[in-house]
Amino acid sequence: KLSTFIILGLPIMYEGISQNILPVMSLAGVEVGTHFYWDISGIKLHGQVFIVSWLACAPILVIAIAGTRSLDRIPEGLQNFAEFVFEFVEDIAKNQIHEEEDYRTWLPYIGTLFLFIFASNWCGGLLPLKLIELPEGELAAPTNDINTTVALALLTSLSYFAAGLSKKGIGYFKRYIQPTPVLLPINILEDFTKPLSLSFRLFGNILADELTVAVLVLLVPVIIPLPIMVLGVFASSIQALIFSTLSAAYIGEALEDHH
């Protein structure tokens, strides 16, 4: 089951599409730092994000395949670890989406979010990626790129809309006028703030952690930043838990009979 948690797609950044239409409001030219681009048929991809994302997915795939290849009644080794991880992410989904049929439907998505963000954050915190030179930019955690966190947040938004519509049909939109139609603007605004808070919380925490470690390494001996690095790895793990838990909570809220 763990193998269903692996995601293969990553965010794609398009440039120049809106610059001719809304040059003042265009976000296409806004960048943080420099990036290593792959140009495929006119579409610019953030190459460093893909590289580190594949590095993050590799151990998840290995553990998922090796841990479930030969299942024993009494688990040992990788099977024991794989089952522990599965039960952990199952608890995240079960605690937020209470109906068994519903939480099992969304368990692969919640598990994918947690494992991908967790592995990505650890890659940025533990691997000496900065030592690998690129033509432009530098390797870092995929969640250090705002495109990645926004893409994950938008996936969560689409997921809770899909969950609500699949269970309630068009009646799902009654939630916007409950408990009173006066709250319609606020309820609509809430759907815009959810992905914003999800994406910027994750992006800001990971970026701040990597910048702090980088500055300390430049200013003081290597041994001094080690406690900060350990704290950053712990905080990045918490961020993976927060993102997946909130995503499950939003989906659970959409599936409830009343809000």
PDB file of N, CA, C and O in Angstrom, residues 2 4-7 9 56-57 60 88-89 92 106-121 143 148-157 159-160 198 202 236-237 239-251:
ATOM      1  N   LEU A   2       2.053   1.133   0.590  1.00  0.00           N
ATOM      2  CA  LEU A   2       2.893   2.314   0.623  1.00  0.00           C
ATOM      3  C   LEU A   2       3.274   2.790  -0.766  1.00  0.00           C
ATOM      4  O   LEU A   2       3.503   3.968  -0.980  1.00  0.00           O
ATOM      5  N   THR A   4       1.501   3.169  -3.208  1.00  0.00           N
ATOM      6  CA  THR A   4       0.498   4.073  -3.775  1.00  0.00           C
ATOM      7  C   THR A   4       0.713   5.508  -3.331  1.00  0.00           C
ATOM      8  O   THR A   4       0.074   6.419  -3.830  1.00  0.00           O
ATOM      9  N   PHE A   5       1.619   5.701  -2.355  1.00  0.00           N
ATOM     10  CA  PHE A   5       1.841   7.038  -1.817  1.00  0.00           C
ATOM     11  C   PHE A   5       2.800   7.857  -2.660  1.00  0.00           C
ATOM     12  O   PHE A   5       2.988   9.032  -2.419  1.00  0.00           O
ATOM     13  N   ILE A   6       3.466   7.249  -3.622  1.00  0.00           N
ATOM     14  CA  ILE A   6       4.516   7.953  -4.337  1.00  0.00           C
ATOM     15  C   ILE A   6       3.922   8.857  -5.399  1.00  0.00           C
ATOM     16  O   ILE A   6       3.090   8.436  -6.190  1.00  0.00           O
ATOM     17  N   ILE A   7       4.314  10.089  -5.412  1.00  0.00           N
ATOM     18  CA  ILE A   7       3.851  10.995  -6.459  1.00  0.00           C
ATOM     19  C   ILE A   7       4.959  11.172  -7.469  1.00  0.00           C
ATOM     20  O   ILE A   7       6.130  11.201  -7.133  1.00  0.00           O
ATOM     21  N   GLY A   9       4.504  13.523 -10.211  1.00  0.00           N
ATOM     22  CA  GLY A   9       4.424  14.832 -10.862  1.00  0.00           C
ATOM     23  C   GLY A   9       4.907  15.921  -9.941  1.00  0.00           C
ATOM     24  O   GLY A   9       4.743  15.858  -8.735  1.00  0.00           O
ATOM     25  N   ALA A  56      14.422  12.444  -3.194  1.00  0.00           N
ATOM     26  CA  ALA A  56      13.533  12.236  -2.051  1.00  0.00           C
ATOM     27  C   ALA A  56      12.624  11.031  -2.265  1.00  0.00           C
ATOM     28  O   ALA A  56      12.336  10.276  -1.327  1.00  0.00           O
ATOM     29  N   CYS A  57      12.154  10.857  -3.503  1.00  0.00           N
ATOM     30  CA  CYS A  57      11.241   9.749  -3.795  1.00  0.00           C
ATOM     31  C   CYS A  57      11.949   8.399  -3.834  1.00  0.00           C
ATOM     32  O   CYS A  57      11.321   7.367  -3.565  1.00  0.00           O
ATOM     33  N   ILE A  60      11.868   6.310  -0.602  1.00  0.00           N
ATOM     34  CA  ILE A  60      10.482   5.924  -0.324  1.00  0.00           C
ATOM     35  C   ILE A  60      10.095   4.738  -1.199  1.00  0.00           C
ATOM     36  O   ILE A  60       9.483   3.768  -0.729  1.00  0.00           O
ATOM     37  N   PHE A  88       1.120   5.070  10.841  1.00  0.00           N
ATOM     38  CA  PHE A  88       1.234   6.470  11.256  1.00  0.00           C
ATOM     39  C   PHE A  88       0.400   7.376  10.367  1.00  0.00           C
ATOM     40  O   PHE A  88      -0.379   8.204  10.860  1.00  0.00           O
ATOM     41  N   VAL A  89       0.559   7.228   9.048  1.00  0.00           N
ATOM     42  CA  VAL A  89      -0.205   8.087   8.138  1.00  0.00           C
ATOM     43  C   VAL A  89      -1.684   7.697   8.147  1.00  0.00           C
ATOM     44  O   VAL A  89      -2.562   8.546   7.918  1.00  0.00           O
ATOM     45  N   ILE A  92      -3.242   9.670  10.845  1.00  0.00           N
ATOM     46  CA  ILE A  92      -3.468  11.064  10.450  1.00  0.00           C
ATOM     47  C   ILE A  92      -4.802  11.185   9.726  1.00  0.00           C
ATOM     48  O   ILE A  92      -5.623  12.066  10.030  1.00  0.00           O
ATOM     49  N   TRP A 106      -9.151   8.505   0.919  1.00  0.00           N
ATOM     50  CA  TRP A 106      -8.202   9.611   0.857  1.00  0.00           C
ATOM     51  C   TRP A 106      -6.873   9.296   1.529  1.00  0.00           C
ATOM     52  O   TRP A 106      -5.969  10.147   1.543  1.00  0.00           O
ATOM     53  N   LEU A 107      -6.715   8.105   2.074  1.00  0.00           N
ATOM     54  CA  LEU A 107      -5.458   7.731   2.719  1.00  0.00           C
ATOM     55  C   LEU A 107      -4.256   7.799   1.777  1.00  0.00           C
ATOM     56  O   LEU A 107      -3.198   8.317   2.165  1.00  0.00           O
ATOM     57  N   PRO A 108      -4.352   7.301   0.530  1.00  0.00           N
ATOM     58  CA  PRO A 108      -3.180   7.412  -0.366  1.00  0.00           C
ATOM     59  C   PRO A 108      -2.739   8.851  -0.600  1.00  0.00           C
ATOM     60  O   PRO A 108      -1.522   9.125  -0.638  1.00  0.00           O
ATOM     61  N   TYR A 109      -3.689   9.764  -0.725  1.00  0.00           N
ATOM     62  CA  TYR A 109      -3.315  11.163  -0.958  1.00  0.00           C
ATOM     63  C   TYR A 109      -2.652  11.767   0.276  1.00  0.00           C
ATOM     64  O   TYR A 109      -1.606  12.424   0.169  1.00  0.00           O
ATOM     65  N   ILE A 110      -3.238  11.536   1.454  1.00  0.00           N
ATOM     66  CA  ILE A 110      -2.664  12.074   2.685  1.00  0.00           C
ATOM     67  C   ILE A 110      -1.280  11.473   2.924  1.00  0.00           C
ATOM     68  O   ILE A 110      -0.332  12.173   3.312  1.00  0.00           O
ATOM     69  N   GLY A 111      -1.150  10.184   2.686  1.00  0.00           N
ATOM     70  CA  GLY A 111       0.147   9.543   2.849  1.00  0.00           C
ATOM     71  C   GLY A 111       1.187  10.070   1.877  1.00  0.00           C
ATOM     72  O   GLY A 111       2.357  10.239   2.227  1.00  0.00           O
ATOM     73  N   THR A 112       0.764  10.327   0.643  1.00  0.00           N
ATOM     74  CA  THR A 112       1.669  10.887  -0.354  1.00  0.00           C
ATOM     75  C   THR A 112       2.184  12.247   0.089  1.00  0.00           C
ATOM     76  O   THR A 112       3.388  12.524   0.008  1.00  0.00           O
ATOM     77  N   LEU A 113       1.285  13.099   0.543  1.00  0.00           N
ATOM     78  CA  LEU A 113       1.692  14.423   1.009  1.00  0.00           C
ATOM     79  C   LEU A 113       2.717  14.319   2.130  1.00  0.00           C
ATOM     80  O   LEU A 113       3.783  14.950   2.086  1.00  0.00           O
ATOM     81  N   PHE A 114       2.406  13.519   3.136  1.00  0.00           N
ATOM     82  CA  PHE A 114       3.296  13.436   4.292  1.00  0.00           C
ATOM     83  C   PHE A 114       4.663  12.899   3.902  1.00  0.00           C
ATOM     84  O   PHE A 114       5.700  13.486   4.260  1.00  0.00           O
ATOM     85  N   LEU A 115       4.699  11.795   3.175  1.00  0.00           N
ATOM     86  CA  LEU A 115       5.978  11.167   2.846  1.00  0.00           C
ATOM     87  C   LEU A 115       6.820  12.042   1.920  1.00  0.00           C
ATOM     88  O   LEU A 115       8.034  12.159   2.093  1.00  0.00           O
ATOM     89  N   PHE A 116       6.173  12.660   0.925  1.00  0.00           N
ATOM     90  CA  PHE A 116       6.939  13.492  -0.003  1.00  0.00           C
ATOM     91  C   PHE A 116       7.506  14.721   0.703  1.00  0.00           C
ATOM     92  O   PHE A 116       8.690  15.065   0.535  1.00  0.00           O
ATOM     93  N   ILE A 117       6.686  15.409   1.496  1.00  0.00           N
ATOM     94  CA  ILE A 117       7.163  16.609   2.196  1.00  0.00           C
ATOM     95  C   ILE A 117       8.221  16.233   3.226  1.00  0.00           C
ATOM     96  O   ILE A 117       9.252  16.905   3.357  1.00  0.00           O
ATOM     97  N   PHE A 118       7.989  15.142   3.945  1.00  0.00           N
ATOM     98  CA  PHE A 118       8.948  14.690   4.955  1.00  0.00           C
ATOM     99  C   PHE A 118      10.303  14.385   4.318  1.00  0.00           C
ATOM    100  O   PHE A 118      11.348  14.866   4.773  1.00  0.00           O
ATOM    101  N   ALA A 119      10.294  13.580   3.247  1.00  0.00           N
ATOM    102  CA  ALA A 119      11.549  13.208   2.589  1.00  0.00           C
ATOM    103  C   ALA A 119      12.216  14.411   1.943  1.00  0.00           C
ATOM    104  O   ALA A 119      13.445  14.550   1.981  1.00  0.00           O
ATOM    105  N   SER A 120      11.429  15.306   1.342  1.00  0.00           N
ATOM    106  CA  SER A 120      11.992  16.503   0.710  1.00  0.00           C
ATOM    107  C   SER A 120      12.667  17.401   1.738  1.00  0.00           C
ATOM    108  O   SER A 120      13.782  17.902   1.516  1.00  0.00           O
ATOM    109  N   ASN A 121      12.004  17.600   2.875  1.00  0.00           N
ATOM    110  CA  ASN A 121      12.576  18.452   3.913  1.00  0.00           C
ATOM    111  C   ASN A 121      13.867  17.855   4.477  1.00  0.00           C
ATOM    112  O   ASN A 121      14.831  18.578   4.744  1.00  0.00           O
ATOM    113  N   THR A 143      10.682  21.802  -1.221  1.00  0.00           N
ATOM    114  CA  THR A 143       9.737  22.660  -0.504  1.00  0.00           C
ATOM    115  C   THR A 143      10.319  24.035  -0.233  1.00  0.00           C
ATOM    116  O   THR A 143       9.639  24.901   0.326  1.00  0.00           O
ATOM    117  N   THR A 148       6.569  24.604  -5.665  1.00  0.00           N
ATOM    118  CA  THR A 148       6.238  23.285  -5.129  1.00  0.00           C
ATOM    119  C   THR A 148       5.164  23.375  -4.062  1.00  0.00           C
ATOM    120  O   THR A 148       4.177  22.629  -4.081  1.00  0.00           O
ATOM    121  N   THR A 149       5.338  24.287  -3.105  1.00  0.00           N
ATOM    122  CA  THR A 149       4.379  24.370  -2.008  1.00  0.00           C
ATOM    123  C   THR A 149       3.011  24.859  -2.488  1.00  0.00           C
ATOM    124  O   THR A 149       1.981  24.403  -2.002  1.00  0.00           O
ATOM    125  N   VAL A 150       3.004  25.787  -3.462  1.00  0.00           N
ATOM    126  CA  VAL A 150       1.726  26.246  -4.014  1.00  0.00           C
ATOM    127  C   VAL A 150       1.030  25.109  -4.756  1.00  0.00           C
ATOM    128  O   VAL A 150      -0.189  24.932  -4.647  1.00  0.00           O
ATOM    129  N   ALA A 151       1.792  24.324  -5.508  1.00  0.00           N
ATOM    130  CA  ALA A 151       1.206  23.196  -6.229  1.00  0.00           C
ATOM    131  C   ALA A 151       0.590  22.189  -5.255  1.00  0.00           C
ATOM    132  O   ALA A 151      -0.525  21.699  -5.476  1.00  0.00           O
ATOM    133  N   LEU A 152       1.286  21.890  -4.169  1.00  0.00           N
ATOM    134  CA  LEU A 152       0.753  20.949  -3.176  1.00  0.00           C
ATOM    135  C   LEU A 152      -0.501  21.516  -2.508  1.00  0.00           C
ATOM    136  O   LEU A 152      -1.473  20.786  -2.262  1.00  0.00           O
ATOM    137  N   ALA A 153      -0.493  22.812  -2.205  1.00  0.00           N
ATOM    138  CA  ALA A 153      -1.653  23.443  -1.577  1.00  0.00           C
ATOM    139  C   ALA A 153      -2.852  23.451  -2.520  1.00  0.00           C
ATOM    140  O   ALA A 153      -3.990  23.206  -2.098  1.00  0.00           O
ATOM    141  N   LEU A 154      -2.618  23.717  -3.811  1.00  0.00           N
ATOM    142  CA  LEU A 154      -3.717  23.712  -4.779  1.00  0.00           C
ATOM    143  C   LEU A 154      -4.273  22.293  -4.962  1.00  0.00           C
ATOM    144  O   LEU A 154      -5.481  22.119  -5.155  1.00  0.00           O
ATOM    145  N   LEU A 155      -3.410  21.292  -4.898  1.00  0.00           N
ATOM    146  CA  LEU A 155      -3.885  19.912  -4.957  1.00  0.00           C
ATOM    147  C   LEU A 155      -4.819  19.611  -3.786  1.00  0.00           C
ATOM    148  O   LEU A 155      -5.839  18.932  -3.953  1.00  0.00           O
ATOM    149  N   THR A 156      -4.463  20.122  -2.614  1.00  0.00           N
ATOM    150  CA  THR A 156      -5.333  19.930  -1.453  1.00  0.00           C
ATOM    151  C   THR A 156      -6.673  20.638  -1.650  1.00  0.00           C
ATOM    152  O   THR A 156      -7.735  20.088  -1.327  1.00  0.00           O
ATOM    153  N   SER A 157      -6.641  21.857  -2.202  1.00  0.00           N
ATOM    154  CA  SER A 157      -7.892  22.582  -2.466  1.00  0.00           C
ATOM    155  C   SER A 157      -8.777  21.808  -3.440  1.00  0.00           C
ATOM    156  O   SER A 157      -9.984  21.640  -3.213  1.00  0.00           O
ATOM    157  N   SER A 159      -8.708  18.686  -3.929  1.00  0.00           N
ATOM    158  CA  SER A 159      -9.107  17.433  -3.288  1.00  0.00           C
ATOM    159  C   SER A 159     -10.325  17.615  -2.392  1.00  0.00           C
ATOM    160  O   SER A 159     -11.251  16.798  -2.414  1.00  0.00           O
ATOM    161  N   TYR A 160     -10.341  18.699  -1.587  1.00  0.00           N
ATOM    162  CA  TYR A 160     -11.512  18.823  -0.713  1.00  0.00           C
ATOM    163  C   TYR A 160     -12.749  19.278  -1.479  1.00  0.00           C
ATOM    164  O   TYR A 160     -13.877  18.952  -1.090  1.00  0.00           O
ATOM    165  N   LEU A 198      -1.391  27.257   3.702  1.00  0.00           N
ATOM    166  CA  LEU A 198      -0.661  26.006   3.579  1.00  0.00           C
ATOM    167  C   LEU A 198       0.665  26.202   2.856  1.00  0.00           C
ATOM    168  O   LEU A 198       1.717  25.743   3.318  1.00  0.00           O
ATOM    169  N   LEU A 202       4.642  26.362   4.826  1.00  0.00           N
ATOM    170  CA  LEU A 202       5.670  25.371   4.521  1.00  0.00           C
ATOM    171  C   LEU A 202       6.888  26.031   3.864  1.00  0.00           C
ATOM    172  O   LEU A 202       8.032  25.788   4.269  1.00  0.00           O
ATOM    173  N   SER A 236      11.265  20.610  10.316  1.00  0.00           N
ATOM    174  CA  SER A 236      10.801  20.223   8.988  1.00  0.00           C
ATOM    175  C   SER A 236       9.917  18.985   9.040  1.00  0.00           C
ATOM    176  O   SER A 236       8.981  18.849   8.250  1.00  0.00           O
ATOM    177  N   SER A 237      10.203  18.095   9.984  1.00  0.00           N
ATOM    178  CA  SER A 237       9.342  16.923  10.173  1.00  0.00           C
ATOM    179  C   SER A 237       7.963  17.350  10.672  1.00  0.00           C
ATOM    180  O   SER A 237       6.933  16.822  10.229  1.00  0.00           O
ATOM    181  N   GLN A 239       6.583  20.196  10.068  1.00  0.00           N
ATOM    182  CA  GLN A 239       5.897  20.852   8.961  1.00  0.00           C
ATOM    183  C   GLN A 239       5.210  19.837   8.050  1.00  0.00           C
ATOM    184  O   GLN A 239       4.112  20.088   7.534  1.00  0.00           O
ATOM    185  N   ALA A 240       5.844  18.697   7.827  1.00  0.00           N
ATOM    186  CA  ALA A 240       5.216  17.643   7.025  1.00  0.00           C
ATOM    187  C   ALA A 240       3.952  17.138   7.713  1.00  0.00           C
ATOM    188  O   ALA A 240       2.920  16.907   7.066  1.00  0.00           O
ATOM    189  N   LEU A 241       4.023  16.977   9.038  1.00  0.00           N
ATOM    190  CA  LEU A 241       2.854  16.531   9.796  1.00  0.00           C
ATOM    191  C   LEU A 241       1.746  17.577   9.758  1.00  0.00           C
ATOM    192  O   LEU A 241       0.561  17.233   9.579  1.00  0.00           O
ATOM    193  N   ILE A 242       2.097  18.852   9.914  1.00  0.00           N
ATOM    194  CA  ILE A 242       1.094  19.919   9.905  1.00  0.00           C
ATOM    195  C   ILE A 242       0.392  19.997   8.555  1.00  0.00           C
ATOM    196  O   ILE A 242      -0.840  20.089   8.487  1.00  0.00           O
ATOM    197  N   PHE A 243       1.164  19.961   7.478  1.00  0.00           N
ATOM    198  CA  PHE A 243       0.580  20.080   6.141  1.00  0.00           C
ATOM    199  C   PHE A 243      -0.377  18.927   5.864  1.00  0.00           C
ATOM    200  O   PHE A 243      -1.507  19.141   5.393  1.00  0.00           O
ATOM    201  N   SER A 244       0.045  17.709   6.142  1.00  0.00           N
ATOM    202  CA  SER A 244      -0.812  16.548   5.862  1.00  0.00           C
ATOM    203  C   SER A 244      -2.023  16.507   6.791  1.00  0.00           C
ATOM    204  O   SER A 244      -3.126  16.143   6.358  1.00  0.00           O
ATOM    205  N   THR A 245      -1.847  16.913   8.041  1.00  0.00           N
ATOM    206  CA  THR A 245      -2.973  16.913   8.982  1.00  0.00           C
ATOM    207  C   THR A 245      -4.012  17.951   8.588  1.00  0.00           C
ATOM    208  O   THR A 245      -5.224  17.677   8.606  1.00  0.00           O
ATOM    209  N   LEU A 246      -3.571  19.156   8.230  1.00  0.00           N
ATOM    210  CA  LEU A 246      -4.510  20.188   7.798  1.00  0.00           C
ATOM    211  C   LEU A 246      -5.219  19.786   6.508  1.00  0.00           C
ATOM    212  O   LEU A 246      -6.417  20.047   6.339  1.00  0.00           O
ATOM    213  N   SER A 247      -4.495  19.160   5.591  1.00  0.00           N
ATOM    214  CA  SER A 247      -5.120  18.691   4.351  1.00  0.00           C
ATOM    215  C   SER A 247      -6.209  17.672   4.656  1.00  0.00           C
ATOM    216  O   SER A 247      -7.309  17.734   4.093  1.00  0.00           O
ATOM    217  N   ALA A 248      -5.921  16.746   5.551  1.00  0.00           N
ATOM    218  CA  ALA A 248      -6.918  15.745   5.945  1.00  0.00           C
ATOM    219  C   ALA A 248      -8.100  16.406   6.642  1.00  0.00           C
ATOM    220  O   ALA A 248      -9.256  16.014   6.442  1.00  0.00           O
ATOM    221  N   ALA A 249      -7.818  17.436   7.451  1.00  0.00           N
ATOM    222  CA  ALA A 249      -8.892  18.137   8.160  1.00  0.00           C
ATOM    223  C   ALA A 249      -9.809  18.864   7.178  1.00  0.00           C
ATOM    224  O   ALA A 249     -11.043  18.853   7.332  1.00  0.00           O
ATOM    225  N   TYR A 250      -9.239  19.485   6.147  1.00  0.00           N
ATOM    226  CA  TYR A 250     -10.057  20.175   5.152  1.00  0.00           C
ATOM    227  C   TYR A 250     -10.925  19.192   4.377  1.00  0.00           C
ATOM    228  O   TYR A 250     -12.097  19.465   4.104  1.00  0.00           O
ATOM    229  N   ILE A 251     -10.354  18.053   4.032  1.00  0.00           N
ATOM    230  CA  ILE A 251     -11.131  17.035   3.318  1.00  0.00           C
ATOM    231  C   ILE A 251     -12.223  16.483   4.218  1.00  0.00           C
ATOM    232  O   ILE A 251     -13.371  16.283   3.793  1.00  0.00           O
TER     233      ILE A 251
END
